[in-house]
Amino acid sequence: MQIEQLIRDNADLLSLPEVCLQIQLLADDPEAGREDFAHIIIQDPAFTAQLLKRVNSAAYGLPSRVDTVSRAVGLVGINELRKLALAMAAVEVFRGQPLQGYDMLTFWRHGVFVALVAQGLARQAGVLHAERLFIAGLLHDIGHLVMFTRMPHACVRLGPAVLAHAEDLCEQERALLGWDHAALGGALLRHWQLPEELCLAAACHHAPLGLEQGARETALVALANQVAHAVEQQPGPAAGAEHDPYTRFIEIEDAAPVLAALGHVPRELWRQAGVGPAAVPGCLQQAGGEFDALLELLYGF
């Protein structure tokens, strides 16, 4: 089955709420103001309730309770609202869908960490609207969720390679399906009408070098993914101790093993991203500090 047909055949299940699409479009309008966003959001009471619930969570740490959408937009900002709305909607699209041999929480834990690191690297690189890289990082592997929810036969053959982050994973996928999860993810983000640079970041994060469009965004997501894998592969502490790899490296001096594991990353990729390895410890520190609250914000509700 071709990618386009797969998305067409499952369009109802794989579509974002209309309110989310309208938020994305309005966010690109320089004339749009707080009340314009509030007017769109309140048309969907369920989405409004979920949005306010998240804005009032510990992740934002606001001094008083927010009970109107207009005030929420004013406090968190339009760009943050856009990021939150899209992340919320993406999680909800797949919530409750059956998975075979693949854990949804494991998927989103990896995605949230890549998102935080990608956003941090983007800020270090001086990228305008670095929060866009959060979305690109969060959704970089979204093609796997489509495969594992809509193509159960692929789960049986590819599940072990996905879980092991096999180096030849994309080759295995292309041999079986004719395309890989990255291409499928890019196509889904186009279906969701995301900016092309973010679609390319998903589609090309396993082959990021030499792009003409979206080169920096793709490189930043590819690097963040490499950082996440390096963190995940670090040995845990002594037996019996609690161990969460994503929050383990919040002390700058603890990042040396992760940097060593990134030694294979081509210099050209760092150059394309506009950032160097020296940025990684600070990104790990910030990502580790924000990880638990953000995971709860997106997945725990």
Tab-separated table of C-alpha atoms in Angstrom:
chain	number	residue	atom	x	y	z
A	1	MET	CA	0.000	0.000	0.000
A	2	GLN	CA	1.280	3.467	-0.885
A	3	ILE	CA	1.622	6.136	1.806
A	4	GLU	CA	-0.974	8.448	0.266
A	5	GLN	CA	-3.548	5.656	0.109
A	6	LEU	CA	-2.845	4.644	3.713
A	7	ILE	CA	-3.528	8.184	4.918
A	8	ARG	CA	-6.575	8.562	2.652
A	9	ASP	CA	-8.074	5.284	3.838
A	10	ASN	CA	-7.648	6.344	7.477
A	11	ALA	CA	-8.321	10.068	7.081
A	12	ASP	CA	-11.100	10.128	9.676
A	13	LEU	CA	-8.911	8.473	12.298
A	14	LEU	CA	-5.746	10.420	11.470
A	15	SER	CA	-7.188	13.934	11.211
A	16	LEU	CA	-6.629	16.711	13.725
A	17	PRO	CA	-9.626	18.518	15.234
A	18	GLU	CA	-10.789	21.427	13.098
A	19	VAL	CA	-10.068	23.857	15.937
A	20	CYS	CA	-6.414	22.807	15.919
A	21	LEU	CA	-6.084	23.362	12.175
A	22	GLN	CA	-7.656	26.807	12.546
A	23	ILE	CA	-5.206	27.693	15.328
A	24	GLN	CA	-2.268	26.745	13.086
A	25	LEU	CA	-3.576	28.924	10.255
A	26	LEU	CA	-4.385	31.865	12.519
A	27	ALA	CA	-0.952	31.730	14.152
A	28	ASP	CA	0.571	32.566	10.763
A	29	ASP	CA	-1.568	35.714	10.489
A	30	PRO	CA	0.393	38.696	11.863
A	31	GLU	CA	-2.855	40.625	12.325
A	32	ALA	CA	-4.448	37.992	14.563
A	33	GLY	CA	-4.879	38.866	18.211
A	34	ARG	CA	-5.786	37.212	21.477
A	35	GLU	CA	-9.543	37.485	20.976
A	36	ASP	CA	-9.328	35.927	17.501
A	37	PHE	CA	-7.770	32.812	18.998
A	38	ALA	CA	-10.222	32.744	21.881
A	39	HIS	CA	-13.167	32.967	19.468
A	40	ILE	CA	-11.939	29.926	17.538
A	41	ILE	CA	-11.115	27.820	20.591
A	42	ILE	CA	-14.390	28.307	22.470
A	43	GLN	CA	-16.301	26.857	19.512
A	44	ASP	CA	-15.021	23.454	20.706
A	45	PRO	CA	-16.009	23.061	24.386
A	46	ALA	CA	-14.142	19.766	24.868
A	47	PHE	CA	-10.925	21.202	23.447
A	48	THR	CA	-11.400	24.352	25.545
A	49	ALA	CA	-11.721	22.310	28.734
A	50	GLN	CA	-8.600	20.269	27.967
A	51	LEU	CA	-6.613	23.379	27.056
A	52	LEU	CA	-7.512	25.201	30.272
A	53	LYS	CA	-6.781	22.077	32.306
A	54	ARG	CA	-3.285	21.921	30.863
A	55	VAL	CA	-2.593	25.652	31.171
A	56	ASN	CA	-3.484	25.364	34.866
A	57	SER	CA	-1.122	22.411	35.378
A	58	ALA	CA	2.191	22.513	37.220
A	59	ALA	CA	4.082	22.645	33.920
A	60	TYR	CA	3.182	26.308	33.483
A	61	GLY	CA	3.366	27.294	37.144
A	62	LEU	CA	0.997	30.243	36.787
A	63	PRO	CA	0.407	32.258	39.986
A	64	SER	CA	-3.397	32.030	39.839
A	65	ARG	CA	-6.016	29.885	38.181
A	66	VAL	CA	-6.850	30.711	34.557
A	67	ASP	CA	-10.538	30.301	33.728
A	68	THR	CA	-10.886	31.996	30.328
A	69	VAL	CA	-9.296	31.152	26.998
A	70	SER	CA	-8.516	34.803	26.318
A	71	ARG	CA	-6.478	35.053	29.523
A	72	ALA	CA	-4.770	31.746	28.764
A	73	VAL	CA	-3.650	33.056	25.378
A	74	GLY	CA	-2.402	36.254	26.973
A	75	LEU	CA	-0.397	34.427	29.635
A	76	VAL	CA	1.220	31.645	27.628
A	77	GLY	CA	1.520	33.512	24.310
A	78	ILE	CA	0.358	32.669	20.808
A	79	ASN	CA	3.397	30.588	19.845
A	80	GLU	CA	3.205	28.523	23.025
A	81	LEU	CA	-0.532	28.075	22.513
A	82	ARG	CA	0.064	26.836	18.980
A	83	LYS	CA	2.653	24.354	20.251
A	84	LEU	CA	0.433	23.120	23.067
A	85	ALA	CA	-2.670	22.773	20.889
A	86	LEU	CA	-0.869	20.743	18.240
A	87	ALA	CA	0.891	18.526	20.779
A	88	MET	CA	-2.391	17.900	22.612
A	89	ALA	CA	-4.201	17.043	19.400
A	90	ALA	CA	-1.472	14.694	18.158
A	91	VAL	CA	-1.523	12.725	21.406
A	92	GLU	CA	-5.320	12.502	21.329
A	93	VAL	CA	-5.397	11.248	17.718
A	94	PHE	CA	-3.663	8.055	18.819
A	95	ARG	CA	-4.916	7.737	22.394
A	96	GLY	CA	-6.749	4.468	22.917
A	97	GLN	CA	-5.868	3.018	19.526
A	98	PRO	CA	-4.688	-0.603	19.739
A	99	LEU	CA	-0.973	-1.275	19.454
A	100	GLN	CA	0.699	-4.632	18.958
A	101	GLY	CA	4.059	-5.043	20.664
A	102	TYR	CA	4.617	-1.299	21.014
A	103	ASP	CA	4.130	0.794	24.119
A	104	MET	CA	2.469	4.174	23.597
A	105	LEU	CA	4.009	5.692	26.726
A	106	THR	CA	7.502	4.650	25.627
A	107	PHE	CA	6.869	6.335	22.288
A	108	TRP	CA	5.774	9.637	23.827
A	109	ARG	CA	8.566	9.612	26.426
A	110	HIS	CA	11.121	9.448	23.625
A	111	GLY	CA	9.206	12.048	21.618
A	112	VAL	CA	8.937	14.522	24.494
A	113	PHE	CA	12.658	14.263	25.245
A	114	VAL	CA	13.621	14.729	21.580
A	115	ALA	CA	11.234	17.694	21.468
A	116	LEU	CA	12.843	19.378	24.472
A	117	VAL	CA	16.382	18.799	23.192
A	118	ALA	CA	15.500	19.980	19.674
A	119	GLN	CA	13.949	23.143	21.081
A	120	GLY	CA	16.973	23.709	23.316
A	121	LEU	CA	19.445	23.230	20.465
A	122	ALA	CA	17.371	25.570	18.295
A	123	ARG	CA	17.554	28.275	20.952
A	124	GLN	CA	21.316	27.788	21.227
A	125	ALA	CA	21.530	28.131	17.433
A	126	GLY	CA	19.528	31.365	17.490
A	127	VAL	CA	16.617	29.933	15.502
A	128	LEU	CA	13.583	32.221	15.359
A	129	HIS	CA	10.482	30.627	16.912
A	130	ALA	CA	12.453	27.736	18.375
A	131	GLU	CA	9.224	26.281	19.760
A	132	ARG	CA	8.503	24.989	16.246
A	133	LEU	CA	11.363	22.557	16.775
A	134	PHE	CA	9.544	21.206	19.811
A	135	ILE	CA	6.717	20.073	17.529
A	136	ALA	CA	9.134	18.691	14.941
A	137	GLY	CA	10.943	16.728	17.646
A	138	LEU	CA	7.775	15.487	19.318
A	139	LEU	CA	6.387	14.147	16.035
A	140	HIS	CA	9.569	12.990	14.295
A	141	ASP	CA	8.653	9.295	14.657
A	142	ILE	CA	4.880	9.707	14.282
A	143	GLY	CA	4.989	7.413	11.251
A	144	HIS	CA	5.611	4.504	13.614
A	145	LEU	CA	2.311	5.105	15.379
A	146	VAL	CA	0.477	5.011	12.055
A	147	MET	CA	2.245	1.782	11.116
A	148	PHE	CA	1.617	0.104	14.450
A	149	THR	CA	-2.055	1.131	14.687
A	150	ARG	CA	-3.152	0.779	11.062
A	151	MET	CA	-0.814	-1.961	9.738
A	152	PRO	CA	-0.675	-4.728	12.345
A	153	HIS	CA	1.115	-7.106	9.967
A	154	ALA	CA	4.060	-4.692	9.944
A	155	CYS	CA	4.262	-4.872	13.745
A	156	VAL	CA	5.001	-8.578	13.678
A	157	ARG	CA	7.902	-8.196	11.253
A	158	LEU	CA	9.315	-4.845	12.313
A	159	GLY	CA	8.510	-4.589	16.025
A	160	PRO	CA	11.837	-5.949	17.343
A	161	ALA	CA	13.861	-3.676	15.042
A	162	VAL	CA	11.853	-0.612	16.103
A	163	LEU	CA	12.224	-1.359	19.802
A	164	ALA	CA	15.960	-1.980	19.399
A	165	HIS	CA	16.486	1.201	17.326
A	166	ALA	CA	18.203	-0.976	14.722
A	167	GLU	CA	20.669	0.922	12.550
A	168	ASP	CA	19.138	-0.593	9.429
A	169	LEU	CA	15.546	0.024	10.551
A	170	CYS	CA	14.622	2.238	7.608
A	171	GLU	CA	16.119	-0.283	5.187
A	172	GLN	CA	14.052	-3.064	6.775
A	173	GLU	CA	10.904	-0.958	6.511
A	174	ARG	CA	11.515	-0.084	2.876
A	175	ALA	CA	12.197	-3.729	2.025
A	176	LEU	CA	8.870	-4.788	3.553
A	177	LEU	CA	6.634	-1.825	2.736
A	178	GLY	CA	8.334	0.156	-0.018
A	179	TRP	CA	8.712	3.180	2.276
A	180	ASP	CA	9.835	3.909	5.841
A	181	HIS	CA	8.324	5.440	8.962
A	182	ALA	CA	10.067	8.766	8.345
A	183	ALA	CA	8.455	9.229	4.920
A	184	LEU	CA	5.088	8.218	6.372
A	185	GLY	CA	5.480	10.695	9.223
A	186	GLY	CA	6.303	13.518	6.829
A	187	ALA	CA	3.217	12.694	4.764
A	188	LEU	CA	0.997	12.711	7.859
A	189	LEU	CA	2.314	16.126	8.926
A	190	ARG	CA	1.519	17.432	5.437
A	191	HIS	CA	-1.990	16.012	5.869
A	192	TRP	CA	-2.118	18.048	9.075
A	193	GLN	CA	-1.058	21.160	7.115
A	194	LEU	CA	2.113	21.786	9.101
A	195	PRO	CA	4.869	23.973	7.621
A	196	GLU	CA	6.928	22.124	5.039
A	197	GLU	CA	10.144	22.570	7.045
A	198	LEU	CA	8.619	20.553	9.894
A	199	CYS	CA	7.312	17.910	7.486
A	200	LEU	CA	10.815	17.539	6.069
A	201	ALA	CA	12.286	17.276	9.566
A	202	ALA	CA	10.134	14.189	10.133
A	203	ALA	CA	10.608	12.771	6.639
A	204	CYS	CA	14.392	13.199	6.536
A	205	HIS	CA	15.622	12.911	10.127
A	206	HIS	CA	17.414	9.657	9.267
A	207	ALA	CA	19.015	11.239	6.162
A	208	PRO	CA	19.368	14.922	7.066
A	209	LEU	CA	22.419	16.028	5.096
A	210	GLY	CA	22.342	18.051	1.895
A	211	LEU	CA	18.742	19.286	1.952
A	212	GLU	CA	17.884	22.530	0.180
A	213	GLN	CA	14.708	23.254	2.152
A	214	GLY	CA	14.338	22.701	5.871
A	215	ALA	CA	18.027	21.859	6.230
A	216	ARG	CA	18.535	23.431	9.655
A	217	GLU	CA	15.260	22.155	11.130
A	218	THR	CA	15.969	18.631	9.927
A	219	ALA	CA	19.528	18.721	11.263
A	220	LEU	CA	18.358	19.927	14.676
A	221	VAL	CA	15.774	17.143	14.947
A	222	ALA	CA	18.287	14.551	13.731
A	223	LEU	CA	20.785	15.716	16.363
A	224	ALA	CA	18.152	15.725	19.106
A	225	ASN	CA	17.211	12.174	18.139
A	226	GLN	CA	20.876	11.142	18.329
A	227	VAL	CA	21.183	12.784	21.747
A	228	ALA	CA	18.078	10.959	22.978
A	229	HIS	CA	19.392	7.604	21.783
A	230	ALA	CA	22.750	8.308	23.434
A	231	VAL	CA	20.968	9.082	26.704
A	232	GLU	CA	18.772	5.981	26.461
A	233	GLN	CA	21.791	3.739	25.926
A	234	GLN	CA	23.705	4.896	28.992
A	235	PRO	CA	24.024	2.215	31.690
A	236	GLY	CA	21.846	2.702	34.725
A	237	PRO	CA	22.983	3.198	38.335
A	238	ALA	CA	23.492	0.438	40.872
A	239	ALA	CA	20.864	-2.260	41.154
A	240	GLY	CA	17.812	-1.187	43.090
A	241	ALA	CA	18.280	2.534	42.446
A	242	GLU	CA	15.628	4.471	40.586
A	243	HIS	CA	16.686	5.210	37.044
A	244	ASP	CA	15.069	7.461	34.477
A	245	PRO	CA	17.560	8.164	31.690
A	246	TYR	CA	15.759	11.323	30.625
A	247	THR	CA	16.182	13.071	33.979
A	248	ARG	CA	19.573	11.619	34.880
A	249	PHE	CA	21.793	14.237	33.245
A	250	ILE	CA	20.540	17.442	34.839
A	251	GLU	CA	24.013	18.135	36.240
A	252	ILE	CA	26.296	19.571	33.545
A	253	GLU	CA	29.304	17.531	34.654
A	254	ASP	CA	27.349	14.272	34.203
A	255	ALA	CA	26.980	14.767	30.444
A	256	ALA	CA	30.453	13.512	29.466
A	257	PRO	CA	29.311	9.943	28.589
A	258	VAL	CA	26.569	11.308	26.344
A	259	LEU	CA	29.007	13.576	24.525
A	260	ALA	CA	31.360	10.636	24.059
A	261	ALA	CA	28.517	8.595	22.549
A	262	LEU	CA	27.931	11.386	20.020
A	263	GLY	CA	31.466	11.135	18.649
A	264	HIS	CA	30.229	9.427	15.482
A	265	VAL	CA	27.949	12.329	14.493
A	266	PRO	CA	29.314	13.952	11.305
A	267	ARG	CA	30.714	17.461	11.688
A	268	GLU	CA	28.652	18.455	8.683
A	269	LEU	CA	25.467	17.739	10.617
A	270	TRP	CA	26.526	20.036	13.459
A	271	ARG	CA	27.379	22.729	10.907
A	272	GLN	CA	24.035	22.315	9.158
A	273	ALA	CA	22.268	22.709	12.504
A	274	GLY	CA	24.281	25.806	13.389
A	275	VAL	CA	25.257	24.476	16.802
A	276	GLY	CA	28.111	22.452	18.312
A	277	PRO	CA	28.483	19.627	20.842
A	278	ALA	CA	29.177	22.185	23.581
A	279	ALA	CA	25.466	23.048	23.537
A	280	VAL	CA	24.408	19.527	24.521
A	281	PRO	CA	25.060	19.556	28.313
A	282	GLY	CA	22.940	22.666	28.822
A	283	CYS	CA	20.154	21.198	26.698
A	284	LEU	CA	20.257	17.966	28.712
A	285	GLN	CA	20.055	19.927	31.933
A	286	GLN	CA	17.024	21.919	30.802
A	287	ALA	CA	15.290	18.956	29.150
A	288	GLY	CA	15.801	16.782	32.215
A	289	GLY	CA	14.382	19.463	34.465
A	290	GLU	CA	11.243	19.932	32.353
A	291	PHE	CA	10.678	16.342	31.248
A	292	ASP	CA	8.377	14.938	33.946
A	293	ALA	CA	6.030	17.929	34.054
A	294	LEU	CA	5.781	18.112	30.277
A	295	LEU	CA	5.136	14.389	29.876
A	296	GLU	CA	2.357	14.666	32.446
A	297	LEU	CA	1.032	17.754	30.666
A	298	LEU	CA	0.703	16.003	27.307
A	299	TYR	CA	0.167	12.344	28.119
A	300	GLY	CA	-1.118	12.147	31.672
A	301	PHE	CA	-4.466	13.892	31.198
